[in-house]
Amino acid sequence: DAKTTQPPSMDCAEGRAANLPCNHSTISGNEYVYWYRQIHSQGPQYIIHGLKNNETNEMASLIITEDRKSSTLILPHATLRDTAVYYCIVRVANTDKLIFGTGTRLQVFP
Amino acid sequence: GAGVSQSPSNKVTEKGKDVELRCDPISGHTALYWYRQSLGQGLEFLIYFQGNSAPDKSGLPSDRFSAERTGGSVSTLTIQRTQQEDSAVYLCASVGGRVTDTQYFGPGTRLTVL
């Protein structure tokens, strides 16, 4: 079973920041939080990952709470091309497989 | 460089037939994963290869499903005696080798069993 919970859907206006929350209250100390997204009819695309520190790359920022029980993916200036299903995944310790939940369907509107 | 490729992109077969799905990982990537995604659902892990061995086959749904990897590169997922519930998109991902490396996904094979 997925170890994360996410809202099923969110809307965001183009140009605004999209903040996607994720709860992972049972995360273990050596487990990473990964974010992937899946644009319609494509394979999932890696976005960002982190352990306990906040992370930023060219695509997004990841904010992880101090207790690591939740995180937020931030797309600073959402575009229509960011419309996708966003998956928050806790990587299972000692294996590399990713256990996907149902994700958040983000709709960016003009 | 080239990404993960999968073939065929689409496969339509009749119930009871066998199918083979192919995955070409990124060159040099040692780990390879198979997932499947049913319509409107999230991804379901099937099997994981490290080199040519499969330390985790826990996601294979039945003994009709098997996979192999030769030469540490190409992998084939075989489904015998296909059933309608096997209809899904089958996705392959490869990883560079470090435990925390990201998984790079191919475009998938859409399998339809009539």
mmCIF file of C-alpha atoms in Angstrom:
data_model
loop_
_atom_site.group_PDB
_atom_site.id
_atom_site.type_symbol
_atom_site.label_atom_id
_atom_site.label_comp_id
_atom_site.label_asym_id
_atom_site.label_seq_id
_atom_site.Cartn_x
_atom_site.Cartn_y
_atom_site.Cartn_z
ATOM 1 C CA ASP A 1 0.000 0.000 0.000
ATOM 2 C CA ALA A 2 1.071 3.555 -0.648
ATOM 3 C CA LYS A 3 2.443 5.271 2.430
ATOM 4 C CA THR A 4 1.290 8.714 1.344
ATOM 5 C CA THR A 5 -1.993 10.578 1.118
ATOM 6 C CA GLN A 6 -2.679 13.391 -1.309
ATOM 7 C CA PRO A 7 -5.758 15.384 -2.287
ATOM 8 C CA PRO A 8 -7.296 13.864 -5.422
ATOM 9 C CA SER A 9 -7.379 17.112 -7.374
ATOM 10 C CA MET A 10 -6.342 20.771 -7.341
ATOM 11 C CA ASP A 11 -6.717 23.771 -9.613
ATOM 12 C CA CYS A 12 -4.215 26.535 -10.187
ATOM 13 C CA ALA A 13 -4.236 29.663 -12.312
ATOM 14 C CA GLU A 14 -1.506 29.969 -14.899
ATOM 15 C CA GLY A 15 1.423 31.997 -13.588
ATOM 16 C CA ARG A 16 0.555 31.401 -9.965
ATOM 17 C CA ALA A 17 2.353 29.077 -7.596
ATOM 18 C CA ALA A 18 0.958 25.572 -7.258
ATOM 19 C CA ASN A 19 1.387 24.079 -3.801
ATOM 20 C CA LEU A 20 0.739 20.345 -3.684
ATOM 21 C CA PRO A 21 0.570 18.794 -0.205
ATOM 22 C CA CYS A 22 1.423 15.255 0.819
ATOM 23 C CA ASN A 23 1.098 13.442 4.121
ATOM 24 C CA HIS A 24 3.513 10.639 4.992
ATOM 25 C CA SER A 25 3.083 10.290 8.733
ATOM 26 C CA THR A 26 4.624 6.804 8.939
ATOM 27 C CA ILE A 27 7.816 7.655 7.086
ATOM 28 C CA SER A 28 10.977 6.043 8.447
ATOM 29 C CA GLY A 29 14.184 7.904 9.159
ATOM 30 C CA ASN A 30 16.011 6.518 6.126
ATOM 31 C CA GLU A 31 13.200 6.923 3.614
ATOM 32 C CA TYR A 32 13.250 9.638 0.994
ATOM 33 C CA VAL A 33 10.290 11.591 -0.341
ATOM 34 C CA TYR A 34 10.077 11.548 -4.136
ATOM 35 C CA TRP A 35 7.812 13.487 -6.443
ATOM 36 C CA TYR A 36 6.944 12.364 -9.957
ATOM 37 C CA ARG A 37 4.364 13.628 -12.380
ATOM 38 C CA GLN A 38 2.553 11.976 -15.249
ATOM 39 C CA ILE A 39 1.269 13.978 -18.138
ATOM 40 C CA HIS A 40 -1.554 12.320 -20.023
ATOM 41 C CA SER A 41 -0.450 9.275 -22.036
ATOM 42 C CA GLN A 42 3.201 9.600 -21.033
ATOM 43 C CA GLY A 43 5.431 7.733 -18.597
ATOM 44 C CA PRO A 44 6.041 9.311 -15.179
ATOM 45 C CA GLN A 45 8.643 12.046 -15.004
ATOM 46 C CA TYR A 46 10.926 12.607 -12.032
ATOM 47 C CA ILE A 47 10.612 16.041 -10.431
ATOM 48 C CA ILE A 48 12.530 16.190 -7.179
ATOM 49 C CA HIS A 49 13.341 14.266 -4.030
ATOM 50 C CA GLY A 50 14.567 14.945 -0.509
ATOM 51 C CA LEU A 51 15.325 13.399 2.851
ATOM 52 C CA LYS A 52 14.870 16.143 5.438
ATOM 53 C CA ASN A 53 16.224 19.372 4.021
ATOM 54 C CA ASN A 54 14.278 21.533 1.643
ATOM 55 C CA GLU A 55 15.307 21.064 -1.968
ATOM 56 C CA THR A 56 15.054 23.170 -5.101
ATOM 57 C CA ASN A 57 15.813 22.455 -8.724
ATOM 58 C CA GLU A 58 14.882 23.934 -12.078
ATOM 59 C CA MET A 59 11.439 22.352 -11.961
ATOM 60 C CA ALA A 60 10.222 22.794 -8.416
ATOM 61 C CA SER A 61 10.878 23.209 -4.714
ATOM 62 C CA LEU A 62 10.259 20.606 -2.040
ATOM 63 C CA ILE A 63 9.463 21.659 1.491
ATOM 64 C CA ILE A 64 9.630 18.909 4.111
ATOM 65 C CA THR A 65 8.340 19.579 7.623
ATOM 66 C CA GLU A 66 10.747 19.224 10.503
ATOM 67 C CA ASP A 67 9.025 16.079 11.757
ATOM 68 C CA ARG A 68 9.072 14.732 8.151
ATOM 69 C CA LYS A 69 5.428 13.717 8.387
ATOM 70 C CA SER A 70 4.386 15.889 5.480
ATOM 71 C CA SER A 71 5.795 17.768 2.520
ATOM 72 C CA THR A 72 4.757 20.273 -0.118
ATOM 73 C CA LEU A 73 5.778 20.413 -3.741
ATOM 74 C CA ILE A 74 5.863 23.951 -5.072
ATOM 75 C CA LEU A 75 5.705 24.832 -8.750
ATOM 76 C CA PRO A 76 6.544 28.539 -8.526
ATOM 77 C CA HIS A 77 4.955 29.703 -11.775
ATOM 78 C CA ALA A 78 2.557 27.101 -13.072
ATOM 79 C CA THR A 79 2.004 26.823 -16.820
ATOM 80 C CA LEU A 80 -0.619 24.951 -18.800
ATOM 81 C CA ARG A 81 2.017 22.296 -19.519
ATOM 82 C CA ASP A 82 2.187 21.537 -15.804
ATOM 83 C CA THR A 83 -1.295 20.008 -15.946
ATOM 84 C CA ALA A 84 -0.662 16.420 -14.857
ATOM 85 C CA VAL A 85 -1.103 13.892 -12.073
ATOM 86 C CA TYR A 86 1.485 14.479 -9.362
ATOM 87 C CA TYR A 87 2.627 11.556 -7.254
ATOM 88 C CA CYS A 88 4.247 11.847 -3.842
ATOM 89 C CA ILE A 89 6.131 8.660 -3.063
ATOM 90 C CA VAL A 90 8.049 7.404 -0.086
ATOM 91 C CA ARG A 91 10.822 5.201 -1.270
ATOM 92 C CA VAL A 92 10.808 1.817 0.425
ATOM 93 C CA ALA A 93 13.939 1.293 2.454
ATOM 94 C CA ASN A 94 16.447 -1.227 1.116
ATOM 95 C CA THR A 95 14.742 -1.551 -2.251
ATOM 96 C CA ASP A 96 14.360 0.896 -5.081
ATOM 97 C CA LYS A 97 10.794 0.185 -6.108
ATOM 98 C CA LEU A 98 8.406 3.097 -6.009
ATOM 99 C CA ILE A 99 4.963 2.519 -4.579
ATOM 100 C CA PHE A 100 2.558 4.871 -6.301
ATOM 101 C CA GLY A 101 -0.690 6.070 -4.783
ATOM 102 C CA THR A 102 -3.432 7.744 -6.780
ATOM 103 C CA GLY A 103 -1.732 11.153 -6.792
ATOM 104 C CA THR A 104 -3.127 14.665 -7.191
ATOM 105 C CA ARG A 105 -4.560 15.714 -10.507
ATOM 106 C CA LEU A 106 -3.405 19.312 -11.011
ATOM 107 C CA GLN A 107 -5.345 21.351 -13.530
ATOM 108 C CA VAL A 108 -3.711 24.630 -14.548
ATOM 109 C CA PHE A 109 -6.187 26.990 -16.156
ATOM 110 C CA PRO A 110 -5.596 30.158 -18.218
ATOM 111 C CA GLY B 1 21.547 10.554 -24.935
ATOM 112 C CA ALA B 2 18.680 8.180 -25.648
ATOM 113 C CA GLY B 3 16.119 7.547 -22.965
ATOM 114 C CA VAL B 4 14.281 4.377 -22.067
ATOM 115 C CA SER B 5 12.487 2.878 -25.036
ATOM 116 C CA GLN B 6 9.731 0.292 -25.129
ATOM 117 C CA SER B 7 8.205 -1.752 -27.875
ATOM 118 C CA PRO B 8 5.657 -2.162 -29.178
ATOM 119 C CA SER B 9 3.942 1.072 -28.262
ATOM 120 C CA ASN B 10 0.564 -0.590 -28.683
ATOM 121 C CA LYS B 11 -0.404 -4.265 -28.688
ATOM 122 C CA VAL B 12 -3.837 -5.701 -29.272
ATOM 123 C CA THR B 13 -4.198 -9.411 -28.693
ATOM 124 C CA GLU B 14 -6.880 -12.014 -28.239
ATOM 125 C CA LYS B 15 -7.632 -13.611 -24.912
ATOM 126 C CA GLY B 16 -5.484 -16.677 -24.377
ATOM 127 C CA LYS B 17 -2.567 -15.574 -26.562
ATOM 128 C CA ASP B 18 0.946 -14.936 -25.256
ATOM 129 C CA VAL B 19 2.582 -11.507 -25.562
ATOM 130 C CA GLU B 20 6.107 -10.207 -25.147
ATOM 131 C CA LEU B 21 6.877 -6.631 -24.186
ATOM 132 C CA ARG B 22 10.351 -5.219 -24.594
ATOM 133 C CA CYS B 23 12.265 -2.590 -22.656
ATOM 134 C CA ASP B 24 15.562 -1.002 -23.673
ATOM 135 C CA PRO B 25 16.967 0.854 -20.658
ATOM 136 C CA ILE B 26 19.314 3.795 -20.707
ATOM 137 C CA SER B 27 22.790 2.566 -21.611
ATOM 138 C CA GLY B 28 24.828 1.733 -18.532
ATOM 139 C CA HIS B 29 21.883 1.660 -16.136
ATOM 140 C CA THR B 30 22.130 -1.399 -13.953
ATOM 141 C CA ALA B 31 18.655 -1.498 -12.419
ATOM 142 C CA LEU B 32 15.418 -1.974 -14.324
ATOM 143 C CA TYR B 33 11.807 -1.967 -13.155
ATOM 144 C CA TRP B 34 8.502 -3.024 -14.639
ATOM 145 C CA TYR B 35 5.230 -1.432 -13.590
ATOM 146 C CA ARG B 36 1.732 -1.534 -14.974
ATOM 147 C CA GLN B 37 -0.990 1.049 -14.941
ATOM 148 C CA SER B 38 -4.617 0.119 -15.420
ATOM 149 C CA LEU B 39 -6.999 2.711 -16.796
ATOM 150 C CA GLY B 40 -7.411 5.586 -14.358
ATOM 151 C CA GLN B 41 -5.222 3.951 -11.731
ATOM 152 C CA GLY B 42 -1.791 4.590 -10.260
ATOM 153 C CA LEU B 43 1.251 2.532 -11.126
ATOM 154 C CA GLU B 44 1.609 -0.987 -9.761
ATOM 155 C CA PHE B 45 5.087 -2.441 -9.247
ATOM 156 C CA LEU B 46 5.703 -5.784 -10.969
ATOM 157 C CA ILE B 47 9.376 -6.755 -10.852
ATOM 158 C CA TYR B 48 12.837 -5.292 -10.312
ATOM 159 C CA PHE B 49 16.146 -6.335 -11.892
ATOM 160 C CA GLN B 50 19.619 -5.566 -10.622
ATOM 161 C CA GLY B 51 21.853 -6.612 -13.489
ATOM 162 C CA ASN B 52 20.408 -9.857 -14.803
ATOM 163 C CA SER B 53 18.976 -11.066 -11.521
ATOM 164 C CA ALA B 54 15.554 -10.255 -10.109
ATOM 165 C CA PRO B 55 15.757 -9.806 -6.340
ATOM 166 C CA ASP B 56 12.159 -8.634 -6.128
ATOM 167 C CA LYS B 57 9.401 -10.354 -8.097
ATOM 168 C CA SER B 58 6.776 -9.668 -5.492
ATOM 169 C CA GLY B 59 4.551 -7.635 -7.778
ATOM 170 C CA LEU B 60 3.986 -10.222 -10.480
ATOM 171 C CA PRO B 61 0.227 -10.879 -10.259
ATOM 172 C CA SER B 62 0.287 -14.535 -11.299
ATOM 173 C CA ASP B 63 2.503 -17.274 -12.707
ATOM 174 C CA ARG B 64 1.365 -16.250 -16.182
ATOM 175 C CA PHE B 65 3.706 -13.271 -15.843
ATOM 176 C CA SER B 66 7.454 -13.643 -16.200
ATOM 177 C CA ALA B 67 10.365 -11.405 -17.069
ATOM 178 C CA GLU B 68 13.965 -11.803 -17.974
ATOM 179 C CA ARG B 69 16.919 -9.576 -18.573
ATOM 180 C CA THR B 70 19.977 -10.592 -20.544
ATOM 181 C CA GLY B 71 23.349 -8.942 -20.832
ATOM 182 C CA GLY B 72 22.383 -6.472 -18.151
ATOM 183 C CA SER B 73 20.475 -4.498 -20.740
ATOM 184 C CA VAL B 74 17.270 -5.376 -22.594
ATOM 185 C CA SER B 75 14.405 -6.855 -20.616
ATOM 186 C CA THR B 76 11.371 -8.769 -21.822
ATOM 187 C CA LEU B 77 8.097 -9.087 -19.916
ATOM 188 C CA THR B 78 6.079 -12.090 -21.040
ATOM 189 C CA ILE B 79 2.411 -12.631 -20.313
ATOM 190 C CA GLN B 80 1.105 -16.098 -21.121
ATOM 191 C CA ARG B 81 -2.531 -16.935 -21.809
ATOM 192 C CA THR B 82 -3.545 -13.297 -21.608
ATOM 193 C CA GLN B 83 -6.779 -12.338 -19.887
ATOM 194 C CA GLN B 84 -8.872 -9.216 -20.298
ATOM 195 C CA GLU B 85 -7.811 -7.976 -16.868
ATOM 196 C CA ASP B 86 -4.229 -7.870 -18.160
ATOM 197 C CA SER B 87 -5.186 -4.879 -20.303
ATOM 198 C CA ALA B 88 -3.100 -1.959 -19.076
ATOM 199 C CA VAL B 89 -0.124 0.244 -19.896
ATOM 200 C CA TYR B 90 3.097 -1.549 -19.034
ATOM 201 C CA LEU B 91 5.892 0.827 -18.061
ATOM 202 C CA CYS B 92 9.588 0.203 -17.736
ATOM 203 C CA ALA B 93 12.055 2.351 -15.785
ATOM 204 C CA SER B 94 15.817 2.239 -15.415
ATOM 205 C CA VAL B 95 18.134 3.554 -12.722
ATOM 206 C CA GLY B 96 21.829 4.430 -12.806
ATOM 207 C CA GLY B 97 22.706 2.210 -9.900
ATOM 208 C CA ARG B 98 22.962 4.219 -6.711
ATOM 209 C CA VAL B 99 20.277 3.530 -4.157
ATOM 210 C CA THR B 100 18.876 7.030 -4.309
ATOM 211 C CA ASP B 101 19.109 7.445 -8.061
ATOM 212 C CA THR B 102 15.926 8.421 -9.813
ATOM 213 C CA GLN B 103 13.938 6.149 -12.057
ATOM 214 C CA TYR B 104 13.623 7.197 -15.689
ATOM 215 C CA PHE B 105 10.499 5.872 -17.329
ATOM 216 C CA GLY B 106 9.847 4.791 -20.878
ATOM 217 C CA PRO B 107 6.682 5.734 -22.784
ATOM 218 C CA GLY B 108 5.007 2.424 -22.018
ATOM 219 C CA THR B 109 3.295 -0.311 -24.005
ATOM 220 C CA ARG B 110 -0.479 -0.161 -24.125
ATOM 221 C CA LEU B 111 -1.787 -3.734 -24.052
ATOM 222 C CA THR B 112 -5.375 -4.455 -24.981
ATOM 223 C CA VAL B 113 -6.712 -7.984 -24.567
ATOM 224 C CA LEU B 114 -9.924 -8.568 -26.459
#
